Short mmCIF file of C-alpha atoms in Angstrom, two decimals:
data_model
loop_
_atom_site.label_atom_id
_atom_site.label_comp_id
_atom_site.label_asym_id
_atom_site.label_seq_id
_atom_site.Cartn_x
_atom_site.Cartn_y
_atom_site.Cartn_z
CA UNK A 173 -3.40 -7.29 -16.78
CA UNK A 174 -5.42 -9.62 -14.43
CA UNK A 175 -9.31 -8.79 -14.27
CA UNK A 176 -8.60 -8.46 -10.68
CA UNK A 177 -5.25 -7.93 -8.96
CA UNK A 178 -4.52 -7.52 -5.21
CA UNK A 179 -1.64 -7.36 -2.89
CA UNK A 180 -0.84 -10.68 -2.48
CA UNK A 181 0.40 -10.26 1.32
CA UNK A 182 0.13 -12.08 3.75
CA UNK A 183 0.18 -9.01 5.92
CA UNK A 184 1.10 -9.47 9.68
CA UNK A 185 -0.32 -6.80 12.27
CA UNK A 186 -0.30 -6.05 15.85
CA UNK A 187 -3.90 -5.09 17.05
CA UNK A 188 -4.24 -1.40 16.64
CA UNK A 189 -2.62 -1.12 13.87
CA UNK A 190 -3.74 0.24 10.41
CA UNK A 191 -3.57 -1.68 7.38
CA UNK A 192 -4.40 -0.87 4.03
CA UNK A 193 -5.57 -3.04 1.00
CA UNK A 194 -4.88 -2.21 -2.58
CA UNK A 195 -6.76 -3.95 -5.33
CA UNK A 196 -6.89 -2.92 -9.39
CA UNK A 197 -9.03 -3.85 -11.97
CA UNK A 198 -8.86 -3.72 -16.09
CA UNK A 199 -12.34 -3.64 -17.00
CA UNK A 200 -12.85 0.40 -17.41
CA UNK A 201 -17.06 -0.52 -17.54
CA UNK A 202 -17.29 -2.02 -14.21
CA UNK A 203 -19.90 -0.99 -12.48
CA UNK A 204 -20.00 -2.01 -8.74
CA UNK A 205 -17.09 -2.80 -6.10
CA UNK A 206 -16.98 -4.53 -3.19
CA UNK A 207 -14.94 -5.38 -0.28
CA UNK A 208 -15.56 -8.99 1.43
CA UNK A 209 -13.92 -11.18 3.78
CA UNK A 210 -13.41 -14.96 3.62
CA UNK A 211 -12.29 -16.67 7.42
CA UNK A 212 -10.59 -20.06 6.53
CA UNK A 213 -13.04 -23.03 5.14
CA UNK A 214 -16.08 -20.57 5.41
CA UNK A 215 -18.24 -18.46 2.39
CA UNK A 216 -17.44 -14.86 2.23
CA UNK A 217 -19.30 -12.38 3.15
CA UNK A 218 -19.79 -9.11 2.19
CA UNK A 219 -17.91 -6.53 4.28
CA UNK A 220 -18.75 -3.12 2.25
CA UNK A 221 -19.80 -1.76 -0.84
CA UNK A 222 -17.57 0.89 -2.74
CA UNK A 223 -18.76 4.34 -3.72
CA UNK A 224 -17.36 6.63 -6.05
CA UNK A 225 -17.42 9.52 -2.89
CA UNK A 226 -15.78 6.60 -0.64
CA UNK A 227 -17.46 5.48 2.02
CA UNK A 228 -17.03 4.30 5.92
CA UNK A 229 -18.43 1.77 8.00
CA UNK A 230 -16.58 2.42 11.54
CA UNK A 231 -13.20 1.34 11.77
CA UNK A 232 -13.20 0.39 7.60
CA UNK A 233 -12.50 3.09 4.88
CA UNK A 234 -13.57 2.17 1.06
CA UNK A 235 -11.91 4.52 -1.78
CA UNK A 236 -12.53 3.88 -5.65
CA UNK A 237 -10.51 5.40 -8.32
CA UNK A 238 -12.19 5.29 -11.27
CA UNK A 239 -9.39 6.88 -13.30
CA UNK A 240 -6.82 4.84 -12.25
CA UNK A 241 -9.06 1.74 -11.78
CA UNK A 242 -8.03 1.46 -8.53
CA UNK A 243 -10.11 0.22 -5.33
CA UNK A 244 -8.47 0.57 -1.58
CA UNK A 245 -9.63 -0.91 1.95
CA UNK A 246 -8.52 0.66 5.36
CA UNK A 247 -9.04 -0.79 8.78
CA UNK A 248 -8.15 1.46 11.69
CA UNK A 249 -7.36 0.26 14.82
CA UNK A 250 -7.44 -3.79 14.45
CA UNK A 251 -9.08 -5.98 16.35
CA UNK A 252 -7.58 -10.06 16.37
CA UNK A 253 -10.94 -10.74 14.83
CA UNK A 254 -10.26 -8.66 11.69
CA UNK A 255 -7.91 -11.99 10.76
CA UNK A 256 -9.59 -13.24 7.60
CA UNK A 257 -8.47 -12.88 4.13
CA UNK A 258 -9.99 -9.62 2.36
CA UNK A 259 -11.30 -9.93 -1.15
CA UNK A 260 -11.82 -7.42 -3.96
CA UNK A 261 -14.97 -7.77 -6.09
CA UNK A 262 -15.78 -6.27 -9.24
CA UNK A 263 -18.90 -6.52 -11.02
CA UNK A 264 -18.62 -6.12 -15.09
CA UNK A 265 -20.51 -5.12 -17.62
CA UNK A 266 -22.26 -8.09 -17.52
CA UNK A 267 -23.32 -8.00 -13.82
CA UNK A 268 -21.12 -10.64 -13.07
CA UNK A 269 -18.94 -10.88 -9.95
CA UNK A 270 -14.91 -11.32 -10.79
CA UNK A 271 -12.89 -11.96 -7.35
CA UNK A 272 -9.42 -11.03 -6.84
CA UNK A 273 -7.16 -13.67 -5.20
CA UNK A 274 -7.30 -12.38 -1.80
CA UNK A 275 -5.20 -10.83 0.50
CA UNK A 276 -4.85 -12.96 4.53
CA UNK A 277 -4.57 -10.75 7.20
CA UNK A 278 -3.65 -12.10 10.05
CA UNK A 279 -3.75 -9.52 13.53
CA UNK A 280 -1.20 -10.55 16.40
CA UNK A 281 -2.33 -9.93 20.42
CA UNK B 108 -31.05 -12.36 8.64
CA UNK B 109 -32.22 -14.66 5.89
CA UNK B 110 -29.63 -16.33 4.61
CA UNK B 111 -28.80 -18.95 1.77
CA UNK B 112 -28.50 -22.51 2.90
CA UNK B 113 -26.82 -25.46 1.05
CA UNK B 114 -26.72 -29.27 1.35
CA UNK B 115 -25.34 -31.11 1.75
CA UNK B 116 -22.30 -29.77 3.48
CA UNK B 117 -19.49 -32.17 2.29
CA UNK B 118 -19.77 -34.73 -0.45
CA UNK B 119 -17.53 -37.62 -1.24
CA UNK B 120 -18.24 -39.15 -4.63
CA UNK B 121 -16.23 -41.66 -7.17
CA UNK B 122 -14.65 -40.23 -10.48
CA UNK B 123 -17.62 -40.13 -13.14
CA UNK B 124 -20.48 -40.61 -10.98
CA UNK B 125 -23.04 -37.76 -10.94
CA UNK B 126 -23.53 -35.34 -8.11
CA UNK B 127 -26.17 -33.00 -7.46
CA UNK B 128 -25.40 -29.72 -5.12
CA UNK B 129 -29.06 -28.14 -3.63
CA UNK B 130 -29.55 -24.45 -2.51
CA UNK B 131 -31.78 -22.49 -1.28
CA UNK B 132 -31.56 -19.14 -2.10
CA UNK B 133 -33.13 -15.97 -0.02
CA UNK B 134 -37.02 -15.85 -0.27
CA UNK B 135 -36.83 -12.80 -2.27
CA UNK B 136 -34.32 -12.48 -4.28
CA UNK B 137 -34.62 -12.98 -8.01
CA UNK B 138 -30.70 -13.80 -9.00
CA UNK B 139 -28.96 -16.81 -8.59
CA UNK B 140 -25.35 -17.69 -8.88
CA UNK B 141 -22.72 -20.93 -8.36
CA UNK B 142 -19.07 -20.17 -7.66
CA UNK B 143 -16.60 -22.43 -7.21
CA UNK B 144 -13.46 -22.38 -5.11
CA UNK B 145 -10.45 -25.36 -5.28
CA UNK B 146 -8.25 -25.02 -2.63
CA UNK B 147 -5.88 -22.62 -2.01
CA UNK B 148 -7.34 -20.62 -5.27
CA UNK B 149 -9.50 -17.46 -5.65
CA UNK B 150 -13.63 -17.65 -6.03
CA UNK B 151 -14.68 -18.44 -9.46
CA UNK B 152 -17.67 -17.77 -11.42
CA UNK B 153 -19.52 -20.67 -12.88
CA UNK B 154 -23.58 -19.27 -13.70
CA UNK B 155 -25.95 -17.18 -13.27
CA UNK B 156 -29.61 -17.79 -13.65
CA UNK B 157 -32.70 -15.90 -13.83
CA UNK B 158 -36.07 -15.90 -14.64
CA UNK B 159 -36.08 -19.82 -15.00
CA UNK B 160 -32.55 -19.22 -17.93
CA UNK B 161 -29.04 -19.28 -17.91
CA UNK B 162 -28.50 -15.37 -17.90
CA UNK B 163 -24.17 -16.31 -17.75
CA UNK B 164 -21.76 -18.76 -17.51
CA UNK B 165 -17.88 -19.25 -17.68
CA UNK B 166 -15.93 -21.03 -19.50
CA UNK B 167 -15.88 -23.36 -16.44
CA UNK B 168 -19.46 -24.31 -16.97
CA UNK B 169 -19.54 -26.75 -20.01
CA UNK B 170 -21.95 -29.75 -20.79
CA UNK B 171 -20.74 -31.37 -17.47
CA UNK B 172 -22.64 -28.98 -15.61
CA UNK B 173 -25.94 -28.16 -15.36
CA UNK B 174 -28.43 -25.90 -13.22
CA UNK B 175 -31.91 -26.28 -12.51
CA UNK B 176 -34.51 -24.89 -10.27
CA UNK B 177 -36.86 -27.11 -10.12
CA UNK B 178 -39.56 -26.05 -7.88
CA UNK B 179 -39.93 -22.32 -6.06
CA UNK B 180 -37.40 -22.68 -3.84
CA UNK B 181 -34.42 -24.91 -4.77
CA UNK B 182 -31.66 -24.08 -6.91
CA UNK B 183 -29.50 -27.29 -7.94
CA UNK B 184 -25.88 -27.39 -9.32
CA UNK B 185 -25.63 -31.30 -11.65
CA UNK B 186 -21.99 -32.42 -12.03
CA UNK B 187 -22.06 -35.11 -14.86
CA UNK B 188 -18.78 -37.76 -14.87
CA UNK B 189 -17.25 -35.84 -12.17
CA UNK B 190 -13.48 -35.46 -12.82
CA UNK B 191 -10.75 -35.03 -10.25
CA UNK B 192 -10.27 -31.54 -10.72
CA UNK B 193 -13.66 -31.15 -10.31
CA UNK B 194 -13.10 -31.11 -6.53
CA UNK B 195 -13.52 -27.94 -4.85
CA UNK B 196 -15.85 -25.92 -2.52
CA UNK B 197 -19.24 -25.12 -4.30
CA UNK B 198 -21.10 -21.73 -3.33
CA UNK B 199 -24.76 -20.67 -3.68
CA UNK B 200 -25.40 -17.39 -4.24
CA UNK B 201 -28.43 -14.97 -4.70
CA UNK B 202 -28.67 -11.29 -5.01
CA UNK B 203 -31.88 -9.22 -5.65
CA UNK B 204 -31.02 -7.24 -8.79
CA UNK B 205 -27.96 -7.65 -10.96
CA UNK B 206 -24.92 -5.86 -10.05
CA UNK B 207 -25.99 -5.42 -6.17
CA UNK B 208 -24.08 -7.11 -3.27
CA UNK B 209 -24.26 -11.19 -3.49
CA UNK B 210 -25.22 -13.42 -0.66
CA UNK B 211 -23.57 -16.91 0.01
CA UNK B 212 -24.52 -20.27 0.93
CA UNK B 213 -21.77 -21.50 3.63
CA UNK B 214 -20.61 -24.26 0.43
CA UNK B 215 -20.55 -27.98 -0.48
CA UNK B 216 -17.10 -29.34 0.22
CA UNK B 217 -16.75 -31.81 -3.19
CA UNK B 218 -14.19 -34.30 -3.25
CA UNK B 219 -13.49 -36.47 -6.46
CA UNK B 220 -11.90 -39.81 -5.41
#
């Protein structure tokens, strides 16, 4: 199992739809999750942290899954400049960051 | 917002010359990081550093690369004999404690001729 796996997409939206990211993880001793986003040639920047409880930040849902190692992203209602590519970030044991691949989103007017 | 800055912004360099990548992280924040990304492939971990040491480093990181911070604000990245491969997008990083959220530099473009 990869360290970190995520839907490989590419997903294609209209604005205002919903999409949902899936990402898993095989280190059980992680200890902090994260949601970024990466536009094309740029850094990426952090989008959200991931609680335990889940968490929102306005039209973006975070969910963790301890159990099932599982971390999820949901963005309601999207807006053409949600079009980036999402990542999934665990930190280990060792406080160090592993990135998943990345998933490109691209929203359609 | 403070923010991590990086220079210089692209780099062209000849296979086994030496390049050196500079950062400077946010003011206050005690951890700092290099990632690397090649094209088309995911963000990879290279080092860590704290408290003037090596804290981590991948497998990635071998004697060609080195990391220094050499005064109280700079963070270097040394390629040695770059290779080919070796060409990628470099990213500063710096977080205040371990295992909290990491800020990055906007990346050196490296390209290995």
């Amino acid at each position: 199992r990869k360290e970190v796996e995520q839907d490989p997409g590419p997903f294609n939206v209209p604005e205002g739809a919903t999409v949902a990211f899936n990402c898993t993880y095989s280190n059980s001793a992680s200890q902090s999750f994260f949601w970024y986003r990466q536009d094309c040639r740029k850094e990426p920047k952090l989008l959200m942290s991931v609680y335990s409880s889940g968490n929102e930040d306005g039209r973006f849902t975070a969910q963790l899954n301890r159990a099932s190692q599982y971390i999820s992203l949901l963005i309601r209602d999207s807006k053409l400049s949600d079009s980036a590519t999402y990542l999934c970030v665990v930190v280990g044991s060792n406080y160090k960051l592993t990135f998943g691949k990345g998933t490109l989103l691209t929203v359609n007017p | 917002e403070p923010e991590v800055t990086q220079t210089p912004s692209h780099q062209v360099t000849q296979m086994g010359q030496e390049v050196i990548l500079r950062c400077v992280p946010i003011s206050n924040h005690l951890y700092f990081y290099w990632y690397r990304q090649i094209l088309g492939q995911k963000v990879e971990f290279l080092v860590s550093f704290y408290n003037n040491e090596i804290s981590e480093k991948s497998e990635i990181f071998d004697d060609q690369f080195s990391v220094e911070r050499p005064d109280g604000s700079n963070f270097t990245l040394k390629i040695r004999s770059t290779k080919l491969e070796d060409s990628a997008m470099y990213f500063c990083a710096s977080s205040e404690a371990q295992g909290t959220s990491v800020g990055f530099g906007p990346g050196t473009r490296l390209l290995v001729l």
